[in-house]
Structures are given as C-alpha cells and as structure tokens.
Coordinates of C-alpha atoms and ligand atoms in Angstrom, one line a residue:
X1 CA 99.6 -23.2 96.6
X2 CA 103.1 -22.6 94.9
X3 CA 103.9 -19.3 93.4
X4 CA 105.0 -18.7 89.8
X5 CA 106.6 -15.7 88.3
X6 CA 108.2 -15.4 84.6
X7 CA 109.5 -12.2 83.0
X8 CA 110.7 -11.4 79.5
X9 CA 111.7 -7.8 78.4
X10 CA 114.0 -5.1 78.4
X11 CA 114.7 -5.0 82.2
X12 CA 117.0 -7.4 84.2
X13 CA 114.7 -10.4 84.2
X14 CA 116.3 -11.8 87.5
X15 CA 115.7 -8.4 89.5
X16 CA 112.1 -8.1 88.4
X17 CA 111.2 -11.9 88.7
X18 CA 112.8 -11.6 92.4
X19 CA 110.7 -8.7 93.2
X20 CA 107.8 -10.3 92.0
X21 CA 108.2 -13.5 93.8
X22 CA 108.4 -11.5 97.1
X23 CA 104.8 -10.4 96.3
X24 CA 103.7 -14.0 96.3
X25 CA 105.5 -15.0 99.7
X26 CA 102.0 -14.4 101.2
X27 CA 100.9 -17.6 99.7
X28 CA 103.3 -19.7 102.0
X29 CA 105.9 -21.9 100.7
X30 CA 109.0 -23.9 101.9
X31 CA 111.6 -23.3 99.2
X32 CA 112.3 -21.3 96.1
X33 CA 114.1 -21.4 92.8
X34 CA 114.9 -19.4 89.5
X35 CA 116.0 -20.3 86.2
X36 CA 117.3 -17.6 83.6
X37 CA 118.7 -17.5 80.2
X38 CA 122.3 -16.3 80.3
X39 CA 122.8 -14.9 76.8
X40 CA 126.4 -14.5 77.1
X41 CA 127.1 -18.3 78.0
X42 CA 123.9 -19.4 75.7
X43 CA 122.6 -21.7 78.6
X44 CA 120.1 -21.8 81.2
X45 CA 121.4 -21.2 84.7
X46 CA 119.4 -22.1 87.8
X47 CA 119.7 -21.5 91.5
X48 CA 117.4 -23.1 94.4
X49 CA 117.1 -22.7 98.0
X50 CA 115.1 -24.3 100.9
X51 CA 113.5 -21.7 103.2
X52 CA 112.8 -17.8 102.5
X53 CA 113.2 -16.0 99.1
X54 CA 115.9 -14.1 100.7
X55 CA 118.2 -17.1 100.7
X56 CA 117.6 -17.4 97.1
X57 CA 118.3 -13.8 96.4
X58 CA 121.7 -14.2 98.1
X59 CA 122.6 -17.1 95.9
X60 CA 121.6 -15.0 92.7
X61 CA 123.4 -11.9 94.0
X62 CA 126.7 -13.8 93.6
X63 CA 125.9 -14.4 90.0
X64 CA 125.5 -11.0 88.4
X65 CA 123.1 -12.2 86.1
X66 CA 122.0 -9.7 83.3
X67 CA 119.2 -11.9 81.5
X68 CA 116.2 -10.8 79.4
X69 CA 114.4 -14.0 80.5
X70 CA 113.7 -15.6 83.9
X71 CA 111.3 -17.9 85.8
X72 CA 110.8 -18.0 89.4
X73 CA 108.9 -20.4 92.0
X74 CA 108.0 -20.6 95.6
X75 CA 107.1 -24.2 96.5
X76 CA 104.2 -25.5 98.8
X77 CA 105.3 -29.1 98.9
X78 CA 102.6 -31.7 98.0
X79 CA 104.8 -34.6 96.5
X80 CA 108.3 -34.7 98.0
X81 CA 109.6 -33.0 101.2
X82 CA 111.0 -29.6 101.1
X83 CA 114.4 -30.0 99.9
X84 CA 116.7 -28.2 97.1
X85 CA 116.6 -31.4 95.0
X86 CA 112.6 -31.3 95.0
X87 CA 112.5 -27.4 94.8
X88 CA 111.7 -26.1 91.3
X89 CA 112.8 -25.4 88.5
X90 CA 113.0 -28.8 87.4
X91 CA 115.0 -29.8 84.1
X92 CA 115.1 -32.8 82.0
X93 CA 118.1 -35.2 81.2
X94 CA 119.6 -32.6 78.8
X95 CA 119.2 -29.5 80.8
X96 CA 117.6 -28.0 78.1
X97 CA 114.0 -27.7 79.4
X98 CA 113.5 -25.7 82.6
X99 CA 109.9 -25.6 84.3
X100 CA 108.2 -24.4 87.4
X101 CA 104.8 -25.9 88.2
X102 CA 101.7 -25.1 90.6
X103 CA 99.2 -28.1 90.9
X104 CA 99.1 -31.8 91.3
X105 CA 100.0 -34.3 88.3
X106 CA 97.6 -37.3 89.1
X107 CA 99.0 -39.9 86.4
X108 CA 102.7 -39.0 87.2
X109 CA 103.5 -42.4 88.4
X110 CA 102.5 -44.0 85.2
X111 CA 104.2 -41.4 83.3
X112 CA 107.3 -41.8 85.4
X113 CA 107.5 -45.5 84.9
X114 CA 107.2 -45.1 81.0
X115 CA 110.0 -42.3 80.8
X116 CA 112.3 -44.4 83.0
X117 CA 111.6 -47.2 80.7
X118 CA 112.7 -45.3 78.0
X119 CA 116.0 -44.2 79.6
X120 CA 115.2 -41.0 81.3
X121 CA 117.0 -40.2 84.6
X122 CA 114.5 -38.9 87.3
X123 CA 116.5 -37.2 90.2
X124 CA 113.5 -35.7 92.5
X125 CA 110.6 -37.1 94.5
X126 CA 108.3 -34.6 92.7
X127 CA 105.5 -35.3 90.1
X128 CA 106.6 -31.9 88.5
X129 CA 110.0 -33.3 87.2
X130 CA 108.2 -35.9 85.2
X131 CA 106.7 -33.0 82.9
X132 CA 110.3 -31.8 81.9
X133 CA 111.2 -35.4 80.7
X134 CA 107.9 -35.7 78.8
X135 CA 108.3 -32.5 77.1
X136 CA 112.1 -33.7 76.4
X137 CA 110.3 -36.4 74.5
X138 CA 108.6 -34.5 72.1
X139 CA 111.0 -31.5 71.9
X140 CA 112.4 -31.0 68.2
X141 CA 113.3 -27.5 68.6
X142 CA 110.0 -25.9 69.1
X143 CA 109.3 -25.4 72.7
X144 CA 105.6 -24.6 72.6
X145 CA 104.8 -27.6 70.1
X146 CA 106.5 -30.0 72.6
X147 CA 104.7 -28.5 75.5
X148 CA 101.4 -29.1 73.9
X149 CA 102.0 -32.5 72.9
X150 CA 103.2 -33.5 76.2
X151 CA 100.4 -32.1 78.1
X152 CA 97.8 -34.0 76.2
X153 CA 99.1 -37.0 78.1
X154 CA 98.8 -35.3 81.3
X155 CA 95.9 -35.8 84.0
X156 CA 95.8 -33.3 86.9
X157 CA 96.2 -29.7 87.6
X158 CA 99.0 -27.3 86.4
X159 CA 100.1 -23.7 86.1
X160 CA 103.2 -23.9 84.3
X161 CA 106.1 -21.5 83.1
X162 CA 108.7 -23.3 81.0
X163 CA 111.9 -22.1 79.0
X164 CA 114.4 -24.0 76.8
X165 CA 118.0 -23.4 76.3
X166 CA 117.8 -24.8 72.8
X167 CA 114.7 -22.6 71.8
X168 CA 115.6 -19.3 73.9
X169 CA 114.0 -15.9 74.1
X170 CA 110.5 -17.3 74.9
X171 CA 108.6 -18.4 77.8
X172 CA 105.8 -21.0 77.5
X173 CA 102.7 -20.8 79.8
X174 CA 99.9 -23.4 80.4
X175 CA 97.1 -23.8 82.5
X176 CA 94.7 -26.4 84.0
X177 CA 93.0 -25.4 87.1
X178 CA 96.0 -23.6 88.7
X179 CA 95.5 -19.8 88.0
X180 CA 97.8 -18.1 85.6
X181 CA 97.8 -14.4 84.7
X182 CA 99.8 -12.9 81.7
X183 CA 100.9 -9.2 82.0
X184 CA 101.1 -7.4 78.8
X185 CA 103.6 -4.4 78.9
X186 CA 105.2 -2.2 76.4
X187 CA 108.0 -4.7 75.2
X188 CA 108.1 -6.7 78.2
X189 CA 105.6 -9.7 79.5
X190 CA 105.2 -11.4 82.5
X191 CA 103.5 -14.6 83.7
X192 CA 102.2 -15.0 87.3
X193 CA 100.2 -17.0 89.6
X194 CA 98.1 -13.9 90.4
X195 CA 98.3 -10.2 89.3
X196 CA 100.4 -8.9 92.5
X197 CA 103.9 -9.3 90.8
X198 CA 102.6 -7.9 87.3
X199 CA 100.8 -4.7 88.7
X200 CA 104.0 -2.8 89.2
X201 CA 104.9 -3.0 85.5
X202 CA 101.4 -3.0 83.8
X203 CA 97.7 -3.1 84.5
X204 CA 96.9 -5.0 81.3
X205 CA 96.4 -8.8 81.9
X206 CA 95.4 -11.7 80.2
X207 CA 94.0 -14.6 82.1
X208 CA 94.5 -18.1 80.9
X209 CA 91.9 -20.5 80.8
X210 CA 91.9 -24.2 81.4
X211 CA 93.5 -26.1 78.5
X212 CA 95.2 -23.1 77.1
X213 CA 99.1 -22.4 76.1
X214 CA 100.7 -19.1 75.9
X215 CA 103.8 -18.4 74.0
X216 CA 105.4 -15.1 75.3
X217 CA 108.5 -13.5 73.3
X218 CA 109.7 -9.7 73.4
X219 CA 107.6 -9.2 70.4
X220 CA 104.3 -10.5 71.9
X221 CA 102.0 -13.1 73.2
X222 CA 100.1 -15.9 71.2
X223 CA 97.5 -18.2 72.6
X224 CA 96.6 -21.7 71.8
X225 CA 94.7 -24.8 72.9
X226 CA 95.8 -28.2 73.3
X227 CA 94.7 -28.8 69.6
X228 CA 97.2 -26.1 68.6
X229 CA 94.3 -23.8 67.3
X230 CA 95.2 -20.1 67.8
X231 CA 93.0 -18.3 70.1
X232 CA 92.6 -14.4 70.1
X233 CA 91.9 -12.6 73.3
X234 CA 92.4 -8.8 74.1
X235 CA 94.0 -7.9 77.4
X236 CA 91.8 -6.4 80.3
X237 CA 92.7 -3.7 82.6
X238 CA 93.0 -4.1 86.4
X239 CA 92.3 -1.4 88.5
X240 CA 93.3 -3.3 91.8
X241 CA 96.2 -2.4 94.1
X242 CA 98.9 -5.1 94.5
X243 CA 97.6 -6.5 98.0
X244 CA 93.9 -6.8 96.2
X245 CA 95.6 -8.8 93.7
X246 CA 96.9 -11.3 96.3
X247 CA 93.4 -11.9 97.3
X248 CA 92.1 -12.2 93.7
X249 CA 90.0 -9.4 94.5
X250 CA 88.4 -10.7 97.6
X251 CA 88.5 -8.2 100.5
X252 CA 90.2 -10.7 102.9
X253 CA 92.1 -14.0 102.7
X254 CA 89.5 -15.6 104.7
X255 CA 86.8 -15.1 102.2
X256 CA 89.0 -16.0 99.4
X257 CA 89.6 -19.1 101.0
X258 CA 86.0 -20.0 101.7
X259 CA 85.5 -19.6 97.9
X260 CA 88.5 -21.8 97.3
X261 CA 86.7 -24.7 98.9
X262 CA 85.3 -26.3 96.0
X263 CA 88.7 -26.6 94.4
X264 CA 90.3 -27.6 97.5
X265 CA 87.8 -30.6 97.9
X266 CA 88.7 -31.5 94.5
X267 CA 92.4 -31.4 95.2
X268 CA 92.1 -33.5 98.3
X269 CA 90.1 -36.1 96.5
X270 CA 92.2 -35.9 93.2
X271 CA 93.6 -39.5 92.2
X272 CA 92.5 -40.8 95.3
X273 CA 89.2 -42.6 94.4
X274 CA 89.1 -45.7 92.4
X275 CA 85.5 -45.7 91.1
X276 CA 85.3 -49.0 89.4
X277 CA 85.8 -50.7 92.9
X278 CA 84.5 -48.0 95.1
X279 CA 87.8 -47.6 96.8
X280 CA 90.2 -45.1 98.2
X281 CA 93.7 -45.0 96.9
X282 CA 96.0 -43.4 99.5
X283 CA 99.7 -43.3 98.5
X284 CA 100.4 -42.3 102.1
X285 CA 99.2 -45.6 103.6
X286 CA 101.2 -47.8 101.1
X287 CA 102.9 -50.6 103.2
X288 CA 100.4 -50.2 106.0
X289 CA 97.4 -52.0 104.8
X290 CA 97.9 -55.0 106.5
X291 CA 98.3 -53.1 110.0
X292 CA 95.3 -51.0 109.2
X293 CA 93.2 -54.1 108.3
X294 CA 94.1 -55.4 112.0
X295 CA 93.0 -51.9 113.8
X296 CA 90.2 -52.6 116.3
X297 CA 90.2 -49.0 117.9
X298 CA 90.9 -45.5 116.7
X299 CA 92.0 -42.9 119.0
X300 CA 92.1 -39.4 117.4
X301 CA 94.1 -36.5 118.9
X302 CA 93.8 -32.9 117.8
X303 CA 92.9 -29.3 118.9
X304 CA 90.3 -26.6 118.0
X305 CA 89.0 -27.0 114.5
X306 CA 91.0 -30.1 113.8
X307 CA 89.4 -31.7 116.9
X308 CA 86.0 -30.7 115.4
X309 CA 86.9 -32.6 112.2
X310 CA 87.8 -35.6 114.2
X311 CA 84.4 -35.7 115.6
X312 CA 82.8 -35.8 112.2
X313 CA 85.3 -38.7 111.4
X314 CA 84.1 -40.4 114.4
X315 CA 80.7 -40.8 113.1
X316 CA 82.1 -41.7 109.7
X317 CA 84.5 -44.6 111.0
X318 CA 81.9 -46.1 113.3
X319 CA 79.0 -46.2 110.9
X320 CA 80.9 -47.3 107.7
X321 CA 84.1 -48.8 109.0
X322 CA 82.7 -50.5 112.1
X323 CA 85.8 -49.4 114.2
X324 CA 85.4 -48.3 117.7
X325 CA 86.6 -44.7 117.7
X326 CA 87.2 -41.8 120.2
X327 CA 88.2 -38.3 119.6
X328 CA 90.4 -36.8 122.4
X329 CA 91.5 -33.4 123.2
X330 CA 95.2 -33.8 122.6
X331 CA 96.0 -31.6 125.7
X332 CA 93.9 -33.9 127.7
X333 CA 95.0 -37.2 126.2
X334 CA 98.7 -36.4 126.9
X335 CA 97.9 -36.0 130.6
X336 CA 95.4 -39.0 131.0
X337 CA 96.3 -42.5 131.3
X338 CA 94.9 -43.5 127.6
X339 CA 94.4 -47.3 127.1
X340 CA 96.5 -48.3 124.1
X341 CA 96.6 -51.8 123.2
X342 CA 97.8 -53.7 120.1
X343 CA 94.9 -53.2 117.8
X344 CA 95.0 -49.4 118.7
X345 CA 95.5 -46.8 115.9
X346 CA 96.3 -43.3 117.0
X347 CA 95.5 -40.5 114.5
X348 CA 96.8 -37.0 114.7
X349 CA 94.9 -34.4 112.7
X350 CA 96.7 -31.1 112.2
X351 CA 96.5 -28.4 109.6
X352 CA 99.7 -26.8 110.4
X353 CA 101.4 -30.1 111.8
X354 CA 103.2 -28.4 114.4
X355 CA 100.3 -28.0 117.3
X356 CA 102.4 -28.6 120.5
X357 CA 99.6 -30.5 122.3
X358 CA 99.0 -32.6 119.3
X359 CA 102.6 -33.5 119.0
X360 CA 103.1 -34.3 122.5
X361 CA 99.9 -36.5 122.5
X362 CA 101.6 -38.0 119.3
X363 CA 104.8 -38.8 121.3
X364 CA 102.7 -40.2 124.2
X365 CA 101.0 -42.7 122.0
X366 CA 104.2 -43.7 120.3
X367 CA 105.8 -44.4 123.5
X368 CA 103.0 -46.6 124.1
X369 CA 103.7 -48.5 121.0
X370 CA 100.6 -47.4 119.1
X371 CA 100.6 -47.5 115.1
X372 CA 100.3 -43.6 114.1
X373 CA 98.8 -41.8 111.3
X374 CA 98.6 -38.3 110.4
X375 CA 95.9 -36.2 108.6
X376 CA 98.2 -33.0 107.9
X377 CA 98.1 -30.0 105.5
X378 CA 101.6 -29.0 105.5
X379 CA 104.0 -31.3 104.0
X380 CA 107.3 -32.1 105.8
X381 CA 105.9 -30.7 109.3
X382 CA 107.0 -32.3 112.4
X383 CA 103.6 -34.4 112.9
X384 CA 103.8 -35.4 109.3
X385 CA 107.5 -36.6 109.8
X386 CA 106.8 -38.1 113.3
X387 CA 103.7 -40.5 112.3
X388 CA 104.3 -43.6 110.9
X389 CA 102.0 -42.9 107.7
X390 CA 99.2 -40.5 106.8
X391 CA 97.4 -38.6 104.4
X392 CA 98.1 -35.0 103.3
X393 CA 95.4 -32.7 102.8
X394 CA 96.5 -30.9 99.6
X395 CA 94.4 -27.8 100.6
X396 CA 97.6 -25.3 100.0
X397 CA 98.5 -22.9 102.5
X398 CA 95.8 -21.3 104.7
X399 CA 96.4 -17.7 105.2
X400 CA 93.5 -16.7 107.1
X401 CA 94.3 -17.6 110.9
X402 CA 90.8 -19.0 111.6
X403 CA 90.7 -22.2 109.7
X404 CA 88.1 -22.7 107.0
X405 CA 89.2 -24.7 103.6
X406 CA 91.5 -26.7 105.8
X407 CA 88.8 -28.0 107.9
X408 CA 86.7 -28.7 104.6
X409 CA 89.6 -30.6 103.5
X410 CA 90.1 -32.7 106.7
X411 CA 86.4 -33.6 106.3
X412 CA 86.9 -35.0 102.7
X413 CA 90.1 -36.9 103.8
X414 CA 88.0 -38.5 106.6
X415 CA 85.4 -39.6 103.9
X416 CA 88.5 -41.0 101.9
X417 CA 89.8 -42.7 105.0
X418 CA 86.3 -44.2 105.8
X419 CA 86.1 -45.7 102.2
X420 CA 89.8 -47.2 102.8
X421 CA 89.2 -48.7 106.0
X422 CA 85.5 -49.5 105.2
X423 CA 86.2 -51.5 102.1
X424 CA 89.0 -53.5 104.1
X425 CA 85.9 -54.7 106.3
X426 CA 82.4 -54.9 105.5
X427 CA 81.6 -52.1 103.6
X428 CA 80.3 -53.5 99.8
X429 CA 81.3 -52.3 96.6
X430 CA 78.1 -50.8 96.0
X431 CA 78.1 -48.7 98.9
X432 CA 81.8 -47.8 98.4
X433 CA 80.9 -46.7 94.8
X434 CA 77.9 -44.8 96.2
X435 CA 80.0 -42.8 98.7
X436 CA 82.6 -42.2 96.1
X437 CA 80.2 -40.8 93.4
X438 CA 78.6 -38.4 96.1
X439 CA 82.0 -37.3 97.3
X440 CA 82.9 -36.1 93.7
X441 CA 79.6 -34.1 93.3
X442 CA 80.5 -32.2 96.6
X443 CA 82.5 -29.4 95.0
X444 CA 79.7 -28.6 92.6
X445 CA 77.3 -28.5 95.7
X446 CA 79.6 -26.1 97.6
X447 CA 79.6 -23.9 94.5
X448 CA 75.7 -23.8 94.7
X449 CA 76.0 -22.7 98.5
X450 CA 78.6 -20.0 97.8
X451 CA 76.1 -18.6 95.2
X452 CA 74.0 -17.8 98.3
X453 CA 76.7 -15.6 99.8
X454 CA 74.7 -12.4 99.4
X455 CA 71.8 -14.1 101.2
X456 CA 73.9 -15.0 103.9
X457 CA 75.5 -11.6 104.1
X458 CA 72.1 -10.1 104.6
X459 CA 71.5 -12.7 107.4
X460 CA 74.7 -11.7 109.1
X461 CA 73.5 -8.0 108.9
X462 CA 70.2 -8.9 110.7
X463 CA 71.7 -10.9 113.3
X464 CA 75.2 -9.0 113.9
X465 CA 73.8 -6.9 116.7
X466 CA 73.3 -10.1 119.0
X467 CA 76.0 -10.8 121.6
X468 CA 75.0 -14.4 122.2
X469 CA 74.1 -17.5 120.0
X470 CA 73.4 -21.0 120.5
X471 CA 74.6 -23.6 117.6
X472 CA 72.8 -26.9 117.6
X473 CA 73.0 -30.1 115.7
X474 CA 72.6 -33.8 115.9
X475 CA 74.7 -36.7 114.7
X476 CA 76.8 -35.8 111.9
X477 CA 76.0 -32.2 112.3
X478 CA 76.8 -32.2 116.0
X479 CA 80.3 -31.5 115.4
X480 CA 79.2 -28.8 112.9
X481 CA 77.5 -26.9 115.8
X482 CA 80.7 -26.8 117.7
X483 CA 82.8 -25.6 114.4
X484 CA 80.2 -23.2 113.4
X485 CA 80.2 -21.6 116.9
X486 CA 83.8 -21.6 116.9
X487 CA 84.1 -19.7 113.9
X488 CA 81.8 -17.0 115.2
X489 CA 83.7 -16.6 118.2
X490 CA 86.9 -16.5 116.6
X491 CA 86.2 -14.3 113.5
X492 CA 83.7 -11.8 115.2
X493 CA 84.3 -12.2 119.0
X494 CA 80.6 -12.8 119.5
X495 CA 79.9 -15.4 122.2
X496 CA 78.7 -18.7 120.8
X497 CA 78.1 -22.3 122.1
X498 CA 77.8 -25.4 120.1
X499 CA 75.9 -28.0 121.6
X500 CA 74.2 -31.3 120.6
X501 CA 70.7 -30.4 120.3
X502 CA 69.2 -32.9 122.6
X503 CA 71.5 -31.0 125.1
X504 CA 69.4 -28.2 125.0
X505 CA 66.9 -29.3 127.5
X506 CA 69.5 -30.1 130.2
X507 CA 70.4 -26.5 130.9
X508 CA 71.2 -24.1 127.8
X509 CA 67.5 -23.6 127.1
X510 CA 67.5 -21.4 130.4
X511 CA 69.3 -19.1 128.1
X512 CA 66.7 -18.5 125.4
X513 CA 64.8 -15.1 125.0
X514 CA 64.5 -12.9 122.2
X515 CA 68.0 -11.5 122.4
X516 CA 69.5 -14.8 122.4
X517 CA 69.2 -16.5 118.8
X518 CA 69.9 -20.2 118.1
X519 CA 71.2 -21.7 115.0
X520 CA 69.9 -25.4 114.2
X521 CA 71.7 -27.5 111.5
X522 CA 68.8 -29.5 110.4
X523 CA 69.2 -31.3 107.1
X524 CA 66.7 -34.0 106.3
X525 CA 68.4 -36.9 107.6
X526 CA 67.8 -39.5 110.3
X527 CA 67.4 -37.2 113.0
X528 CA 65.5 -34.3 111.3
X529 CA 62.3 -34.9 113.3
X530 CA 64.2 -34.9 116.5
X531 CA 65.8 -31.5 115.7
X532 CA 62.6 -30.1 114.3
X533 CA 60.9 -30.6 118.0
X534 CA 63.9 -29.1 119.5
X535 CA 63.3 -26.0 117.2
X536 CA 59.8 -26.0 118.2
X537 CA 60.9 -25.8 121.9
X538 CA 63.1 -22.8 121.4
X539 CA 60.1 -21.0 119.3
X540 CA 57.8 -21.5 122.4
X541 CA 60.0 -19.5 124.3
X542 CA 60.4 -16.6 121.7
X543 CA 63.8 -17.6 120.7
X544 CA 64.9 -16.6 117.4
X545 CA 65.8 -19.4 115.1
X546 CA 68.0 -19.5 111.9
X547 CA 67.7 -23.1 110.4
X548 CA 70.2 -24.5 108.1
X549 CA 68.1 -27.1 106.0
X550 CA 68.0 -29.2 102.8
X551 CA 67.0 -27.4 99.6
X552 CA 63.1 -27.8 98.9
X553 CA 62.2 -28.2 102.5
X554 CA 59.1 -26.2 102.9
X555 CA 58.0 -27.0 106.5
X556 CA 61.1 -25.6 107.9
X557 CA 60.2 -22.0 106.4
X558 CA 56.9 -22.1 108.4
X559 CA 58.9 -22.8 111.6
X560 CA 62.4 -21.0 111.6
X561 CA 62.8 -17.1 111.5
X562 CA 65.1 -17.6 108.7
X563 CA 66.5 -20.3 106.5
X564 CA 69.8 -21.2 104.8
X565 CA 69.4 -24.3 102.2
X566 CA 72.0 -26.8 101.4
X567 CA 71.7 -29.3 98.5
X568 CA 70.9 -33.0 99.4
X569 CA 73.8 -35.3 99.9
X570 CA 74.6 -38.5 101.9
X571 CA 74.0 -38.0 105.5
X572 CA 77.8 -38.7 106.2
X573 CA 78.7 -35.9 103.9
X574 CA 76.3 -33.2 105.0
X575 CA 79.0 -31.6 107.3
X576 CA 81.1 -31.0 104.1
X577 CA 78.2 -28.8 103.1
X578 CA 76.8 -27.6 106.2
X579 CA 79.8 -25.8 107.5
X580 CA 80.3 -23.6 104.6
X581 CA 77.1 -21.2 105.2
X582 CA 78.4 -21.0 109.1
X583 CA 81.9 -19.9 107.7
X584 CA 80.5 -17.3 105.5
X585 CA 77.9 -16.3 108.2
X586 CA 80.8 -15.9 110.8
X587 CA 82.9 -14.0 108.3
X588 CA 80.2 -11.5 107.3
X589 CA 79.2 -10.8 111.1
X590 CA 83.0 -10.2 111.7
X591 CA 83.2 -7.7 108.9
X592 CA 80.0 -6.0 110.1
X593 CA 81.4 -5.7 113.6
X594 CA 84.7 -4.4 112.1
X595 CA 87.1 -7.2 113.3
X596 CA 90.3 -8.1 111.9
X597 CA 89.0 -10.9 109.9
X598 CA 92.3 -12.5 108.7
X599 CA 94.3 -12.0 112.0
X600 CA 91.7 -12.1 114.8
X601 CA 92.8 -10.7 118.2
X602 CA 94.8 -13.1 120.4
X603 CA 94.9 -15.8 117.8
X604 CA 98.0 -17.6 116.3
X605 CA 97.8 -19.7 113.0
X606 CA 99.8 -22.3 114.8
X607 CA 99.7 -22.9 118.4
X608 CA 103.3 -24.3 118.9
X609 CA 103.5 -23.6 122.6
X610 CA 101.4 -25.5 125.3
Ligands
AGP1 C1 91.6 -22.3 113.8 O1 90.5 -21.7 113.3 C2 91.4 -23.0 114.8 N1 90.3 -22.3 115.6 C3 92.5 -23.6 115.7 O2 91.8 -23.9 116.8 C4 93.3 -24.7 115.3 O3 92.3 -25.6 114.6 C5 94.0 -25.3 116.1 O4 95.0 -24.6 116.8 C6 94.7 -26.8 115.8 O5 95.7 -26.3 114.6 P1 96.1 -27.3 113.7 O6 95.1 -28.0 112.9 O7 97.2 -26.6 112.8 O8 96.8 -28.4 114.6

C-alpha cells in the first residue's frame, strides 16, 4: 500500500509532511517523493528518490523550502518498477497538475491510448500518471472541478492528493476504496492514508468515503461527490495513539491484515477477469501465450506458506487445466536432479521475491532451460526480475511476519492462472464463467467469515490451553491443513501437525487422547463423507474435534465438539475461505498465550539466507 500525506496551513508544509511520511514508513515502500507550492517562484517544485524517506529528506534539505502547501508519497510499486521516473508525485504535460495516488487504475491502458492520441506525452510506466493528463484535459482554472470530471472516467481504486500551480492554495483529495483521512486543525489541514501523520497536529478527523472529493484550503474543508453535490460531515475525534492509527485501530498488524483479505482478493482479481468469455487477462503473461499453451508439465518451487499455496494450485491445475503438476520444496529441488524437459514450466511462488532457496531453485531451472514464471507480491524483487514472466499479487506490503493476506492473494492468483491455462485447453466458456463469477463473490464470503471473529476468539479461549493439535483435510483442503497448522505453530508456538485426513490411520491417530484436539476442514464437497468418517474415528477415541464446515450443515454439529462455518463455494475455491478462520484462530490463541504476534520469535519476514 502506498502512503499519502498532504499539508496546508501556517506551519512549514515540507517539514510537517516529511514527519508525517515517516509515520507511514511502516506500510512498506520502495520509493518516495514530494511536491510543494513555492510561493516566491509561484510554481510547484518536486523531488523524488528511490529507497528510504531519508534520501528524499536529503534532497529537500538542499532546497530551503518554506511552503504553506505540500503533498508527499511513499510508493509500493504495482505498475512500473521502483525508479525515480515511476515514483510519485506525477505531473501532466504542462507541469501544472501534481498528484500522488494509492490504488490501481484498471482502465489506465485505454485512457492512456486516448490521451496519447490527443497529444499527451506520458513519461512513466505507471497507471497513476494517466490521471494527471486526464485532469489536464478538464482543467480550466478550477482544480476540484477538473478532478471531479476526470474521475468519472476512471475505473479502479484510488486515494488521491492533488495540487495545481495555476490553482494554488488548495489540496484536492479523492477516494475510491483506498482509505484517506482529513485532519481538521486550527487554520491547518492534512490529508493522509491513515491518521498516524495527523494525530500530532489534531485528533479531529473526517474519513472520506468512496466517490467523495475533498477540497482543502487554509480556510476550511468542503466535501462533494462526483455529481458535484455538496456534502456536510462533522469531524470525529480520535482517541488513538499514533501507533494504533497505523493499525487502523486493530491491536496488531496481523489482525489488521487478516481483515484486509476481502479487499486484497478484490485487488488481486481487479481488471483480470473477462467475464464475457470466462477468461483471465494477465498482463504479466503477455507475449508468452504461445509458450504457455505448449506447457505439458508444471513444477512449482517455494517455501513455507508459499509452498502450501502451491499445493492448492496443484489441485486446481490438474483438475481444471489438465496439466501434470508437481510442487517441490525449493530447498530440495535445488539439490535434487529434477527432470526438466521441453514442455516444462517452472513456477516460483514468493511473497517477498527474495527467498534464497526459491531463488536458487529458479536459477537451477533456468540453467536447465525451463520457461519460468513467478507469482510474487513485491514488485521489482529479485525473483520477479529473474523469471521470464509472472503475475503480481497486488496484496500490498505484508507487515506481520506470519503470512496471511499474501497467502489468500496467492490462492486467488492460482485461480486466475487456472482460468488462463484451462481456457487455453479443454475448459469450456461456461465453466470459465462459472469460476470467474464465483471468484468475484469470494470477498463478500470472506467478509461473512470475518463477522464470526468473536466466535472464533471464544473458541481460541477454549482451546488455548492445549499444547498439541492435529489439523486434517482432504483434496483442496489438504494443503489448508498444513497452512493452518503452520499458522498456529508460528504465531502461538503451539505444536500442530497438518495431515491428509486419510493419513491419520497410518500413525498419527496414536497421538489422540482428550488432551490432543483435532481440527478438521470438512466442507460439503466431493470428499465430505470420507472426512466425516475420519472425525468419527477420532471421536471414538475421546479426541476433541473442531470442525470447519459449510454453512447450514446440521449433521456436523451433532458429531464435532465445536463447529466453525464457512459459506458454500466451488470446491476449488474453498481454500480461499477455509484458511481465514484458521488464521483468526491462530491469531487469537497467540494473543491469549501472550506471544509477540506481529514478530514471532526466531522468524524473519524474508528468509534471504539458506
Ligand atoms: C510466513 O508465515 C511463512 N510461514 C514463511 O514460511 C514464508 O512463507 C516463507 O519464508 C516463504 O517466503 P516468501 O513467500 O517471501 O518466499
């Protein structure tokens, strides 16, 4: 997620904005920039840097800027690699409009073509810059009017802060899906991605809603919608400390990021489904369609949570694309003698894009001449740069060390890749549309699950005293048993093993007693009856059972000691739902056991050593 700060008031805008930007560094970024109105020169000056905010600060320090008005940005790259050219703020052809953006403009390619055809010169690889040229088209001296007209043509998500050389002394802000908060001070106003930069100056805030535009001057704030109707909203008073504001009021980044999952899935899917034909449109694969059509075998290489995501993808590719698929622990792959022949595709999965074992496995695959793809969250990371092509997650930076939202995003990308590869092969348009429609319903189904958070917290309280767990599932939820167990281990330090439910009889059932609970992922799917019989075997041995079942299943309530429900969906998409209660369960057990949830002991966010 990018970070936005804007200031207008009687303090030095550059100093205030810079301090505010430092409070957003936690969000993760790869470049930073600023633009401020220089009253003496009657122009807007802008500075940008790749890397840390401190480097931007150095550039600004050389230009003693005493400005009433400034906007600042930290960029988490989505479209266009991390470079000064792609860093925000962006400007139009006449250097009048200056803009910072958080979000994804879905129809930027279409807008870009139209604007270039009308003579605009685009200088960066970003979707964001297109907005400045679109506003330029409508600008006739009034910034907010031009912004409002331009946004009516925009599809996608945005949080924006915009200033103009020719209509100075104001900041225009606008929101669609990417949060923006306005700070209301005494003769000073701020706009920011969350309240943390604002709280040192005022605790009076106005949260922008989707489709709203704010015009901020030193005299005050006016709100309107895209129909240019005026809106009235009184500020609310926050009693948060600054670090709570970074977590949007959540106690930990991990919980905040679990609650972000619906939006993350929506962002991973945004602009990538062609419903009419039941297709997936993946820009990162352009030019590789032919080679991908000829792929006869897929080998995935990953570690940890990313590996578990690959296991889900394996079921999807085999069932819906008909491609032989293997998932390899990257550290093992690199030391084995993997068979890579002409039709083999090697797919590296990595949130950070820097995992040493996965990178080494990728190098081994390239040495053997394989076509390589990446499913990566961090734009411009090593694995992203070294694969032939790939699909970015668009999950935003993940602060919690234990991976949650990135995993859910990986599953969504696997579903898109399954659509892409399947529709190149035997998958019908009908099936493609069915999968695409169900995929788009997943964010709301996850919102339904998140509403059970307190119920899951109560379950965690009941089971937080146990020191051992078995997690079991079959088929698409076999990997979720592993991921659920991994989450419990790494967040709460409780011993948990993931198993295929059928495996239980081949040894693990010897562990079961009243102090060794089992958690079964048992949605109503093609293997439901099999898992129910596994549950009965555990109950016969006095083992406690938590069942994760499909909403409306009454039978399971008679059988299990506790039940968590998830909405019905296509079997191949149940993992996108079933993992969420397990992430919440692990989080609450960890909190109850007093663990350092966001930074579990001994763990690193990115394992860049072997
Ligand atoms: C963090 O929750 C994971 N448990 C960790 O195993 C991670 O998935 C693994 O280190 C791979 O990281 P990557 O996705 O950045 O490559």
